[in-house]
Amino acid sequence: MSEGRLAINRLRERLPVDGAAIDRFVARYGAPIIEGERATFLFRGEVDEVRVRHRVVGLADPMPMKRLPDTDLWAVTTELPTGSRVEYQLETRHGDHYETFNDPLNQRVAHSPMGSSSVCAATGYEVPDWVHHDPEARPGELVEDTLRSKALRREQPVKLYLPARYNPALRYPLLVVHDGTDYLDYAAMKTVLDNLIHRLDVAPLVAAFVPPRDRLREYPNYAPHARFIARELLPTLAERLPLIDDPHARALMGSSFGGIASLSTAVRYPGVFGSLFLQSASLVFTDIGTDHGGGPAFDPVVKFVNRYRAKPTAPVERIFMSCGTYEPLITPNRSMVPVFRGAGMTVKYVEARDGHNWEDWRDRLRDGLSWLFPGPQKFVYE
């Protein structure tokens, strides 16, 4: 669509307009206005400045809005390719007072441990239907448990997912999920598992959802954490549950720093797990020096990834990787695919026009889980 035909530009051509006309415009189009591969963000209010805060690599952040003359309506238009999904907030300045908040004209909101954000969905993006509760899908069970960990020197909570029709006489594959509570709360993972198992996309499996206590310390290549997963959690679950006793039937999963926790645990205990599911893993590295730009929290990450890149190994057989093309981690994730393949592992890598957020990771769950643990539907039709 040409810039001249955009709704906001047609409104500009009609200026001056009164408040009632602005009311009708906003009521008709909503916000953001999606037209082809353009998105127009709107704000109404008597302020000195308005900016869109997002984290889309390649677009100005913050993105300043312009006020339509003699109105209280502010707007900015940006490109938004088909299939895109962007989380954002608005920032206003009134004198010396700054305020950041969700878009009051947009009811679509995403949640995370850090709070909530408004969602701008482009043409072609839809929330997958397997994310929502399906009354026909028989639900699995979540069982709360606690393990005494010598490695971590504490009681470690774990939530165990047992699939519908769970039968102790059968044997099941195991998925260990880092940031487990967040995957349940913000990626609807219990509902997703129920639905994908019901639809025969994913084999019935047991999942252990494991939350961290001190995430930034425990997840980047931390020996006690790896020891807990491989030498305490795994044997305890194998003793209590009917699990398939084979590395091929075990996978480690995590997003962001949780991806590093998954990879580094596998590297420390090669051959214990058969697969990794890495979502927007924080695979930051440097080719020279140590100035990675990520701050002190990334120092142990970069040290680990640099060492791995210098001497790649194949601690598992298969890796499923996903990453958003709008996040800063897209370049290191793309760069690691040939490294993993060169080490002898089978890698399936997918990208989406999204960012570093829980709904992006949620939307990739079917791709990853059905590849790692295919149900009969996948065997028959793919």
PDB file of N, CA and C in Angstrom, residues 79-176:
ATOM      1  N   GLU A  79       7.236  -0.052   8.732  1.00  0.00           N
ATOM      2  CA  GLU A  79       7.027  -1.296   7.995  1.00  0.00           C
ATOM      3  C   GLU A  79       6.825  -2.443   8.983  1.00  0.00           C
ATOM      4  N   LEU A  80       6.000  -3.401   8.603  1.00  0.00           N
ATOM      5  CA  LEU A  80       5.761  -4.584   9.424  1.00  0.00           C
ATOM      6  C   LEU A  80       5.427  -5.747   8.488  1.00  0.00           C
ATOM      7  N   PRO A  81       6.433  -6.528   8.133  1.00  0.00           N
ATOM      8  CA  PRO A  81       6.231  -7.592   7.139  1.00  0.00           C
ATOM      9  C   PRO A  81       5.172  -8.613   7.563  1.00  0.00           C
ATOM     10  N   THR A  82       4.587  -9.249   6.571  1.00  0.00           N
ATOM     11  CA  THR A  82       3.559 -10.265   6.801  1.00  0.00           C
ATOM     12  C   THR A  82       4.053 -11.315   7.794  1.00  0.00           C
ATOM     13  N   GLY A  83       3.185 -11.690   8.730  1.00  0.00           N
ATOM     14  CA  GLY A  83       3.527 -12.717   9.707  1.00  0.00           C
ATOM     15  C   GLY A  83       4.220 -12.197  10.943  1.00  0.00           C
ATOM     16  N   SER A  84       4.494 -10.883  11.001  1.00  0.00           N
ATOM     17  CA  SER A  84       5.232 -10.320  12.131  1.00  0.00           C
ATOM     18  C   SER A  84       4.365 -10.242  13.381  1.00  0.00           C
ATOM     19  N   ARG A  85       5.055 -10.308  14.507  1.00  0.00           N
ATOM     20  CA  ARG A  85       4.416 -10.073  15.800  1.00  0.00           C
ATOM     21  C   ARG A  85       5.405  -9.299  16.647  1.00  0.00           C
ATOM     22  N   VAL A  86       4.970  -8.145  17.195  1.00  0.00           N
ATOM     23  CA  VAL A  86       5.869  -7.245  17.920  1.00  0.00           C
ATOM     24  C   VAL A  86       5.237  -6.875  19.254  1.00  0.00           C
ATOM     25  N   GLU A  87       6.020  -6.955  20.314  1.00  0.00           N
ATOM     26  CA  GLU A  87       5.579  -6.474  21.625  1.00  0.00           C
ATOM     27  C   GLU A  87       6.160  -5.080  21.850  1.00  0.00           C
ATOM     28  N   TYR A  88       5.344  -4.197  22.428  1.00  0.00           N
ATOM     29  CA  TYR A  88       5.775  -2.808  22.550  1.00  0.00           C
ATOM     30  C   TYR A  88       5.064  -2.127  23.708  1.00  0.00           C
ATOM     31  N   GLN A  89       5.554  -0.947  24.069  1.00  0.00           N
ATOM     32  CA  GLN A  89       4.872  -0.043  24.992  1.00  0.00           C
ATOM     33  C   GLN A  89       5.015   1.383  24.461  1.00  0.00           C
ATOM     34  N   LEU A  90       4.283   2.295  25.057  1.00  0.00           N
ATOM     35  CA  LEU A  90       4.388   3.713  24.707  1.00  0.00           C
ATOM     36  C   LEU A  90       5.068   4.463  25.843  1.00  0.00           C
ATOM     37  N   GLU A  91       5.849   5.477  25.466  1.00  0.00           N
ATOM     38  CA  GLU A  91       6.523   6.331  26.444  1.00  0.00           C
ATOM     39  C   GLU A  91       6.137   7.777  26.163  1.00  0.00           C
ATOM     40  N   THR A  92       5.665   8.464  27.193  1.00  0.00           N
ATOM     41  CA  THR A  92       5.298   9.868  27.026  1.00  0.00           C
ATOM     42  C   THR A  92       6.187  10.755  27.884  1.00  0.00           C
ATOM     43  N   ARG A  93       6.357  12.000  27.416  1.00  0.00           N
ATOM     44  CA  ARG A  93       7.045  13.026  28.214  1.00  0.00           C
ATOM     45  C   ARG A  93       6.120  14.214  28.364  1.00  0.00           C
ATOM     46  N   HIS A  94       5.945  14.616  29.609  1.00  0.00           N
ATOM     47  CA  HIS A  94       5.173  15.821  29.905  1.00  0.00           C
ATOM     48  C   HIS A  94       6.067  16.684  30.785  1.00  0.00           C
ATOM     49  N   GLY A  95       6.722  17.666  30.174  1.00  0.00           N
ATOM     50  CA  GLY A  95       7.724  18.426  30.914  1.00  0.00           C
ATOM     51  C   GLY A  95       8.895  17.522  31.247  1.00  0.00           C
ATOM     52  N   ASP A  96       9.212  17.398  32.550  1.00  0.00           N
ATOM     53  CA  ASP A  96      10.302  16.516  32.984  1.00  0.00           C
ATOM     54  C   ASP A  96       9.790  15.136  33.398  1.00  0.00           C
ATOM     55  N   HIS A  97       8.512  14.909  33.233  1.00  0.00           N
ATOM     56  CA  HIS A  97       7.913  13.655  33.695  1.00  0.00           C
ATOM     57  C   HIS A  97       7.778  12.663  32.538  1.00  0.00           C
ATOM     58  N   TYR A  98       8.405  11.493  32.708  1.00  0.00           N
ATOM     59  CA  TYR A  98       8.321  10.430  31.710  1.00  0.00           C
ATOM     60  C   TYR A  98       7.466   9.290  32.258  1.00  0.00           C
ATOM     61  N   GLU A  99       6.712   8.666  31.368  1.00  0.00           N
ATOM     62  CA  GLU A  99       5.866   7.546  31.778  1.00  0.00           C
ATOM     63  C   GLU A  99       5.854   6.507  30.659  1.00  0.00           C
ATOM     64  N   THR A 100       5.956   5.231  31.047  1.00  0.00           N
ATOM     65  CA  THR A 100       5.914   4.127  30.080  1.00  0.00           C
ATOM     66  C   THR A 100       4.751   3.221  30.438  1.00  0.00           C
ATOM     67  N   PHE A 101       3.968   2.823  29.447  1.00  0.00           N
ATOM     68  CA  PHE A 101       2.756   2.053  29.726  1.00  0.00           C
ATOM     69  C   PHE A 101       2.318   1.321  28.457  1.00  0.00           C
ATOM     70  N   ASN A 102       1.399   0.362  28.637  1.00  0.00           N
ATOM     71  CA  ASN A 102       0.826  -0.329  27.492  1.00  0.00           C
ATOM     72  C   ASN A 102      -0.074   0.611  26.711  1.00  0.00           C
ATOM     73  N   ASP A 103      -0.257   0.303  25.443  1.00  0.00           N
ATOM     74  CA  ASP A 103      -1.040   1.128  24.532  1.00  0.00           C
ATOM     75  C   ASP A 103      -2.515   1.137  24.967  1.00  0.00           C
ATOM     76  N   PRO A 104      -3.048   2.274  25.403  1.00  0.00           N
ATOM     77  CA  PRO A 104      -4.441   2.299  25.873  1.00  0.00           C
ATOM     78  C   PRO A 104      -5.469   2.070  24.764  1.00  0.00           C
ATOM     79  N   LEU A 105      -5.058   2.189  23.503  1.00  0.00           N
ATOM     80  CA  LEU A 105      -5.980   1.965  22.393  1.00  0.00           C
ATOM     81  C   LEU A 105      -5.945   0.524  21.881  1.00  0.00           C
ATOM     82  N   ASN A 106      -5.106  -0.308  22.486  1.00  0.00           N
ATOM     83  CA  ASN A 106      -4.907  -1.688  22.022  1.00  0.00           C
ATOM     84  C   ASN A 106      -5.148  -2.649  23.184  1.00  0.00           C
ATOM     85  N   GLN A 107      -6.134  -3.489  23.045  1.00  0.00           N
ATOM     86  CA  GLN A 107      -6.475  -4.423  24.118  1.00  0.00           C
ATOM     87  C   GLN A 107      -5.648  -5.711  24.081  1.00  0.00           C
ATOM     88  N   ARG A 108      -4.845  -5.900  23.042  1.00  0.00           N
ATOM     89  CA  ARG A 108      -4.079  -7.142  22.901  1.00  0.00           C
ATOM     90  C   ARG A 108      -2.791  -7.042  23.724  1.00  0.00           C
ATOM     91  N   VAL A 109      -2.651  -7.923  24.715  1.00  0.00           N
ATOM     92  CA  VAL A 109      -1.552  -7.823  25.678  1.00  0.00           C
ATOM     93  C   VAL A 109      -0.870  -9.185  25.835  1.00  0.00           C
ATOM     94  N   ALA A 110       0.441  -9.171  25.989  1.00  0.00           N
ATOM     95  CA  ALA A 110       1.214 -10.373  26.290  1.00  0.00           C
ATOM     96  C   ALA A 110       1.834 -10.226  27.679  1.00  0.00           C
ATOM     97  N   HIS A 111       1.998 -11.349  28.363  1.00  0.00           N
ATOM     98  CA  HIS A 111       2.521 -11.337  29.732  1.00  0.00           C
ATOM     99  C   HIS A 111       3.847 -12.077  29.804  1.00  0.00           C
ATOM    100  N   SER A 112       4.667 -11.678  30.781  1.00  0.00           N
ATOM    101  CA  SER A 112       5.958 -12.320  31.015  1.00  0.00           C
ATOM    102  C   SER A 112       6.319 -12.101  32.476  1.00  0.00           C
ATOM    103  N   PRO A 113       7.404 -12.718  32.946  1.00  0.00           N
ATOM    104  CA  PRO A 113       7.827 -12.470  34.337  1.00  0.00           C
ATOM    105  C   PRO A 113       8.150 -11.004  34.603  1.00  0.00           C
ATOM    106  N   MET A 114       8.442 -10.230  33.552  1.00  0.00           N
ATOM    107  CA  MET A 114       8.801  -8.828  33.703  1.00  0.00           C
ATOM    108  C   MET A 114       7.592  -7.907  33.691  1.00  0.00           C
ATOM    109  N   GLY A 115       6.394  -8.456  33.455  1.00  0.00           N
ATOM    110  CA  GLY A 115       5.201  -7.627  33.368  1.00  0.00           C
ATOM    111  C   GLY A 115       4.453  -7.908  32.079  1.00  0.00           C
ATOM    112  N   SER A 116       3.773  -6.897  31.546  1.00  0.00           N
ATOM    113  CA  SER A 116       2.993  -7.077  30.325  1.00  0.00           C
ATOM    114  C   SER A 116       3.409  -6.058  29.277  1.00  0.00           C
ATOM    115  N   SER A 117       3.068  -6.372  28.032  1.00  0.00           N
ATOM    116  CA  SER A 117       3.337  -5.480  26.906  1.00  0.00           C
ATOM    117  C   SER A 117       2.170  -5.544  25.948  1.00  0.00           C
ATOM    118  N   SER A 118       1.991  -4.479  25.173  1.00  0.00           N
ATOM    119  CA  SER A 118       1.014  -4.506  24.099  1.00  0.00           C
ATOM    120  C   SER A 118       1.572  -5.324  22.936  1.00  0.00           C
ATOM    121  N   VAL A 119       0.657  -5.881  22.135  1.00  0.00           N
ATOM    122  CA  VAL A 119       1.048  -6.728  21.008  1.00  0.00           C
ATOM    123  C   VAL A 119       0.535  -6.125  19.710  1.00  0.00           C
ATOM    124  N   CYS A 120       1.428  -5.994  18.750  1.00  0.00           N
ATOM    125  CA  CYS A 120       1.060  -5.589  17.393  1.00  0.00           C
ATOM    126  C   CYS A 120       1.251  -6.801  16.481  1.00  0.00           C
ATOM    127  N   ALA A 121       0.148  -7.305  15.939  1.00  0.00           N
ATOM    128  CA  ALA A 121       0.201  -8.483  15.069  1.00  0.00           C
ATOM    129  C   ALA A 121      -0.049  -8.059  13.633  1.00  0.00           C
ATOM    130  N   ALA A 122       0.884  -8.401  12.766  1.00  0.00           N
ATOM    131  CA  ALA A 122       0.758  -8.030  11.350  1.00  0.00           C
ATOM    132  C   ALA A 122      -0.223  -8.942  10.644  1.00  0.00           C
ATOM    133  N   THR A 123      -0.561  -8.567   9.422  1.00  0.00           N
ATOM    134  CA  THR A 123      -1.321  -9.454   8.551  1.00  0.00           C
ATOM    135  C   THR A 123      -0.587 -10.793   8.455  1.00  0.00           C
ATOM    136  N   GLY A 124      -1.324 -11.874   8.586  1.00  0.00           N
ATOM    137  CA  GLY A 124      -0.700 -13.186   8.434  1.00  0.00           C
ATOM    138  C   GLY A 124      -0.280 -13.834   9.725  1.00  0.00           C
ATOM    139  N   TYR A 125      -0.274 -13.076  10.843  1.00  0.00           N
ATOM    140  CA  TYR A 125       0.023 -13.718  12.122  1.00  0.00           C
ATOM    141  C   TYR A 125      -1.275 -14.107  12.808  1.00  0.00           C
ATOM    142  N   GLU A 126      -1.336 -15.343  13.275  1.00  0.00           N
ATOM    143  CA  GLU A 126      -2.456 -15.802  14.081  1.00  0.00           C
ATOM    144  C   GLU A 126      -1.926 -16.632  15.230  1.00  0.00           C
ATOM    145  N   VAL A 127      -2.576 -16.515  16.384  1.00  0.00           N
ATOM    146  CA  VAL A 127      -2.233 -17.378  17.506  1.00  0.00           C
ATOM    147  C   VAL A 127      -2.612 -18.808  17.117  1.00  0.00           C
ATOM    148  N   PRO A 128      -1.693 -19.766  17.230  1.00  0.00           N
ATOM    149  CA  PRO A 128      -2.026 -21.148  16.842  1.00  0.00           C
ATOM    150  C   PRO A 128      -3.210 -21.684  17.633  1.00  0.00           C
ATOM    151  N   ASP A 129      -4.048 -22.479  16.963  1.00  0.00           N
ATOM    152  CA  ASP A 129      -5.236 -22.977  17.651  1.00  0.00           C
ATOM    153  C   ASP A 129      -4.903 -23.978  18.751  1.00  0.00           C
ATOM    154  N   TRP A 130      -3.737 -24.621  18.667  1.00  0.00           N
ATOM    155  CA  TRP A 130      -3.356 -25.609  19.682  1.00  0.00           C
ATOM    156  C   TRP A 130      -2.836 -24.964  20.972  1.00  0.00           C
ATOM    157  N   VAL A 131      -2.846 -23.646  21.031  1.00  0.00           N
ATOM    158  CA  VAL A 131      -2.448 -22.924  22.245  1.00  0.00           C
ATOM    159  C   VAL A 131      -3.622 -22.829  23.229  1.00  0.00           C
ATOM    160  N   HIS A 132      -4.838 -22.863  22.695  1.00  0.00           N
ATOM    161  CA  HIS A 132      -6.025 -22.656  23.517  1.00  0.00           C
ATOM    162  C   HIS A 132      -6.579 -23.977  24.048  1.00  0.00           C
ATOM    163  N   HIS A 133      -7.289 -23.901  25.142  1.00  0.00           N
ATOM    164  CA  HIS A 133      -7.911 -25.088  25.721  1.00  0.00           C
ATOM    165  C   HIS A 133      -8.830 -25.756  24.707  1.00  0.00           C
ATOM    166  N   ASP A 134      -8.671 -27.049  24.534  1.00  0.00           N
ATOM    167  CA  ASP A 134      -9.505 -27.845  23.644  1.00  0.00           C
ATOM    168  C   ASP A 134     -10.322 -28.796  24.507  1.00  0.00           C
ATOM    169  N   PRO A 135     -11.635 -28.596  24.571  1.00  0.00           N
ATOM    170  CA  PRO A 135     -12.458 -29.448  25.437  1.00  0.00           C
ATOM    171  C   PRO A 135     -12.413 -30.922  25.056  1.00  0.00           C
ATOM    172  N   GLU A 136     -11.992 -31.213  23.809  1.00  0.00           N
ATOM    173  CA  GLU A 136     -11.906 -32.611  23.395  1.00  0.00           C
ATOM    174  C   GLU A 136     -10.588 -33.265  23.789  1.00  0.00           C
ATOM    175  N   ALA A 137      -9.625 -32.456  24.172  1.00  0.00           N
ATOM    176  CA  ALA A 137      -8.309 -32.998  24.558  1.00  0.00           C
ATOM    177  C   ALA A 137      -8.347 -33.414  26.027  1.00  0.00           C
ATOM    178  N   ARG A 138      -8.132 -34.685  26.277  1.00  0.00           N
ATOM    179  CA  ARG A 138      -8.112 -35.144  27.656  1.00  0.00           C
ATOM    180  C   ARG A 138      -6.883 -34.555  28.347  1.00  0.00           C
ATOM    181  N   PRO A 139      -7.060 -33.923  29.514  1.00  0.00           N
ATOM    182  CA  PRO A 139      -5.914 -33.238  30.147  1.00  0.00           C
ATOM    183  C   PRO A 139      -4.956 -34.198  30.832  1.00  0.00           C
ATOM    184  N   GLY A 140      -3.670 -33.861  30.733  1.00  0.00           N
ATOM    185  CA  GLY A 140      -2.677 -34.547  31.553  1.00  0.00           C
ATOM    186  C   GLY A 140      -2.722 -33.991  32.969  1.00  0.00           C
ATOM    187  N   GLU A 141      -1.807 -34.468  33.791  1.00  0.00           N
ATOM    188  CA  GLU A 141      -1.800 -34.080  35.202  1.00  0.00           C
ATOM    189  C   GLU A 141      -0.473 -33.420  35.549  1.00  0.00           C
ATOM    190  N   LEU A 142      -0.537 -32.345  36.325  1.00  0.00           N
ATOM    191  CA  LEU A 142       0.665 -31.714  36.866  1.00  0.00           C
ATOM    192  C   LEU A 142       0.802 -32.119  38.333  1.00  0.00           C
ATOM    193  N   VAL A 143       1.942 -32.705  38.670  1.00  0.00           N
ATOM    194  CA  VAL A 143       2.196 -33.170  40.029  1.00  0.00           C
ATOM    195  C   VAL A 143       3.357 -32.366  40.607  1.00  0.00           C
ATOM    196  N   GLU A 144       3.137 -31.734  41.740  1.00  0.00           N
ATOM    197  CA  GLU A 144       4.206 -30.963  42.378  1.00  0.00           C
ATOM    198  C   GLU A 144       5.074 -31.882  43.223  1.00  0.00           C
ATOM    199  N   ASP A 145       6.364 -31.720  43.093  1.00  0.00           N
ATOM    200  CA  ASP A 145       7.310 -32.553  43.823  1.00  0.00           C
ATOM    201  C   ASP A 145       8.471 -31.684  44.284  1.00  0.00           C
ATOM    202  N   THR A 146       9.249 -32.204  45.212  1.00  0.00           N
ATOM    203  CA  THR A 146      10.450 -31.514  45.697  1.00  0.00           C
ATOM    204  C   THR A 146      11.567 -32.532  45.856  1.00  0.00           C
ATOM    205  N   LEU A 147      12.731 -32.173  45.368  1.00  0.00           N
ATOM    206  CA  LEU A 147      13.901 -33.032  45.505  1.00  0.00           C
ATOM    207  C   LEU A 147      14.926 -32.356  46.386  1.00  0.00           C
ATOM    208  N   ARG A 148      15.539 -33.124  47.253  1.00  0.00           N
ATOM    209  CA  ARG A 148      16.654 -32.617  48.038  1.00  0.00           C
ATOM    210  C   ARG A 148      17.917 -32.720  47.197  1.00  0.00           C
ATOM    211  N   SER A 149      18.508 -31.565  46.853  1.00  0.00           N
ATOM    212  CA  SER A 149      19.681 -31.557  45.975  1.00  0.00           C
ATOM    213  C   SER A 149      20.947 -31.280  46.771  1.00  0.00           C
ATOM    214  N   LYS A 150      21.859 -32.243  46.732  1.00  0.00           N
ATOM    215  CA  LYS A 150      23.182 -32.013  47.336  1.00  0.00           C
ATOM    216  C   LYS A 150      23.990 -31.050  46.472  1.00  0.00           C
ATOM    217  N   ALA A 151      23.826 -31.160  45.160  1.00  0.00           N
ATOM    218  CA  ALA A 151      24.594 -30.307  44.249  1.00  0.00           C
ATOM    219  C   ALA A 151      24.240 -28.837  44.448  1.00  0.00           C
ATOM    220  N   LEU A 152      22.948 -28.542  44.580  1.00  0.00           N
ATOM    221  CA  LEU A 152      22.497 -27.161  44.735  1.00  0.00           C
ATOM    222  C   LEU A 152      22.369 -26.751  46.198  1.00  0.00           C
ATOM    223  N   ARG A 153      22.490 -27.731  47.097  1.00  0.00           N
ATOM    224  CA  ARG A 153      22.420 -27.494  48.546  1.00  0.00           C
ATOM    225  C   ARG A 153      21.093 -26.850  48.940  1.00  0.00           C
ATOM    226  N   ARG A 154      20.021 -27.418  48.410  1.00  0.00           N
ATOM    227  CA  ARG A 154      18.695 -26.893  48.754  1.00  0.00           C
ATOM    228  C   ARG A 154      17.619 -27.878  48.330  1.00  0.00           C
ATOM    229  N   GLU A 155      16.412 -27.586  48.774  1.00  0.00           N
ATOM    230  CA  GLU A 155      15.241 -28.273  48.262  1.00  0.00           C
ATOM    231  C   GLU A 155      14.892 -27.661  46.907  1.00  0.00           C
ATOM    232  N   GLN A 156      14.757 -28.509  45.894  1.00  0.00           N
ATOM    233  CA  GLN A 156      14.477 -28.022  44.545  1.00  0.00           C
ATOM    234  C   GLN A 156      13.083 -28.456  44.108  1.00  0.00           C
ATOM    235  N   PRO A 157      12.154 -27.496  43.933  1.00  0.00           N
ATOM    236  CA  PRO A 157      10.814 -27.873  43.455  1.00  0.00           C
ATOM    237  C   PRO A 157      10.835 -28.292  41.989  1.00  0.00           C
ATOM    238  N   VAL A 158       9.954 -29.214  41.640  1.00  0.00           N
ATOM    239  CA  VAL A 158       9.789 -29.690  40.270  1.00  0.00           C
ATOM    240  C   VAL A 158       8.306 -29.962  40.045  1.00  0.00           C
ATOM    241  N   LYS A 159       7.801 -29.555  38.891  1.00  0.00           N
ATOM    242  CA  LYS A 159       6.437 -29.921  38.512  1.00  0.00           C
ATOM    243  C   LYS A 159       6.524 -30.965  37.409  1.00  0.00           C
ATOM    244  N   LEU A 160       5.880 -32.105  37.639  1.00  0.00           N
ATOM    245  CA  LEU A 160       5.925 -33.208  36.684  1.00  0.00           C
ATOM    246  C   LEU A 160       4.631 -33.270  35.900  1.00  0.00           C
ATOM    247  N   TYR A 161       4.767 -33.301  34.588  1.00  0.00           N
ATOM    248  CA  TYR A 161       3.609 -33.471  33.708  1.00  0.00           C
ATOM    249  C   TYR A 161       3.490 -34.942  33.344  1.00  0.00           C
ATOM    250  N   LEU A 162       2.347 -35.524  33.670  1.00  0.00           N
ATOM    251  CA  LEU A 162       2.036 -36.899  33.280  1.00  0.00           C
ATOM    252  C   LEU A 162       0.935 -36.827  32.230  1.00  0.00           C
ATOM    253  N   PRO A 163       1.125 -37.458  31.080  1.00  0.00           N
ATOM    254  CA  PRO A 163       0.164 -37.290  29.977  1.00  0.00           C
ATOM    255  C   PRO A 163      -1.172 -37.962  30.279  1.00  0.00           C
ATOM    256  N   ALA A 164      -2.217 -37.537  29.575  1.00  0.00           N
ATOM    257  CA  ALA A 164      -3.514 -38.207  29.680  1.00  0.00           C
ATOM    258  C   ALA A 164      -3.339 -39.696  29.372  1.00  0.00           C
ATOM    259  N   ARG A 165      -4.143 -40.504  30.044  1.00  0.00           N
ATOM    260  CA  ARG A 165      -4.071 -41.964  29.901  1.00  0.00           C
ATOM    261  C   ARG A 165      -2.717 -42.512  30.363  1.00  0.00           C
ATOM    262  N   TYR A 166      -2.077 -41.788  31.253  1.00  0.00           N
ATOM    263  CA  TYR A 166      -0.794 -42.243  31.809  1.00  0.00           C
ATOM    264  C   TYR A 166      -0.966 -43.654  32.373  1.00  0.00           C
ATOM    265  N   ASN A 167      -0.054 -44.520  31.997  1.00  0.00           N
ATOM    266  CA  ASN A 167      -0.136 -45.927  32.401  1.00  0.00           C
ATOM    267  C   ASN A 167       1.229 -46.381  32.905  1.00  0.00           C
ATOM    268  N   PRO A 168       1.352 -46.710  34.203  1.00  0.00           N
ATOM    269  CA  PRO A 168       2.655 -47.134  34.749  1.00  0.00           C
ATOM    270  C   PRO A 168       3.226 -48.381  34.085  1.00  0.00           C
ATOM    271  N   ALA A 169       2.401 -49.106  33.348  1.00  0.00           N
ATOM    272  CA  ALA A 169       2.899 -50.301  32.664  1.00  0.00           C
ATOM    273  C   ALA A 169       3.608 -49.954  31.357  1.00  0.00           C
ATOM    274  N   LEU A 170       3.433 -48.720  30.878  1.00  0.00           N
ATOM    275  CA  LEU A 170       4.107 -48.270  29.660  1.00  0.00           C
ATOM    276  C   LEU A 170       5.389 -47.524  30.019  1.00  0.00           C
ATOM    277  N   ARG A 171       6.167 -47.194  29.000  1.00  0.00           N
ATOM    278  CA  ARG A 171       7.382 -46.398  29.232  1.00  0.00           C
ATOM    279  C   ARG A 171       7.331 -45.142  28.372  1.00  0.00           C
ATOM    280  N   TYR A 172       7.810 -44.033  28.952  1.00  0.00           N
ATOM    281  CA  TYR A 172       7.634 -42.724  28.327  1.00  0.00           C
ATOM    282  C   TYR A 172       8.964 -42.012  28.121  1.00  0.00           C
ATOM    283  N   PRO A 173       9.043 -41.194  27.067  1.00  0.00           N
ATOM    284  CA  PRO A 173      10.198 -40.289  26.927  1.00  0.00           C
ATOM    285  C   PRO A 173      10.114 -39.166  27.961  1.00  0.00           C
ATOM    286  N   LEU A 174      11.256 -38.491  28.187  1.00  0.00           N
ATOM    287  CA  LEU A 174      11.346 -37.444  29.205  1.00  0.00           C
ATOM    288  C   LEU A 174      11.844 -36.145  28.592  1.00  0.00           C
ATOM    289  N   LEU A 175      11.144 -35.064  28.923  1.00  0.00           N
ATOM    290  CA  LEU A 175      11.553 -33.708  28.548  1.00  0.00           C
ATOM    291  C   LEU A 175      11.804 -32.922  29.827  1.00  0.00           C
ATOM    292  N   VAL A 176      13.020 -32.388  29.994  1.00  0.00           N
ATOM    293  CA  VAL A 176      13.357 -31.553  31.151  1.00  0.00           C
ATOM    294  C   VAL A 176      13.350 -30.098  30.690  1.00  0.00           C
TER     295      VAL A 176
END
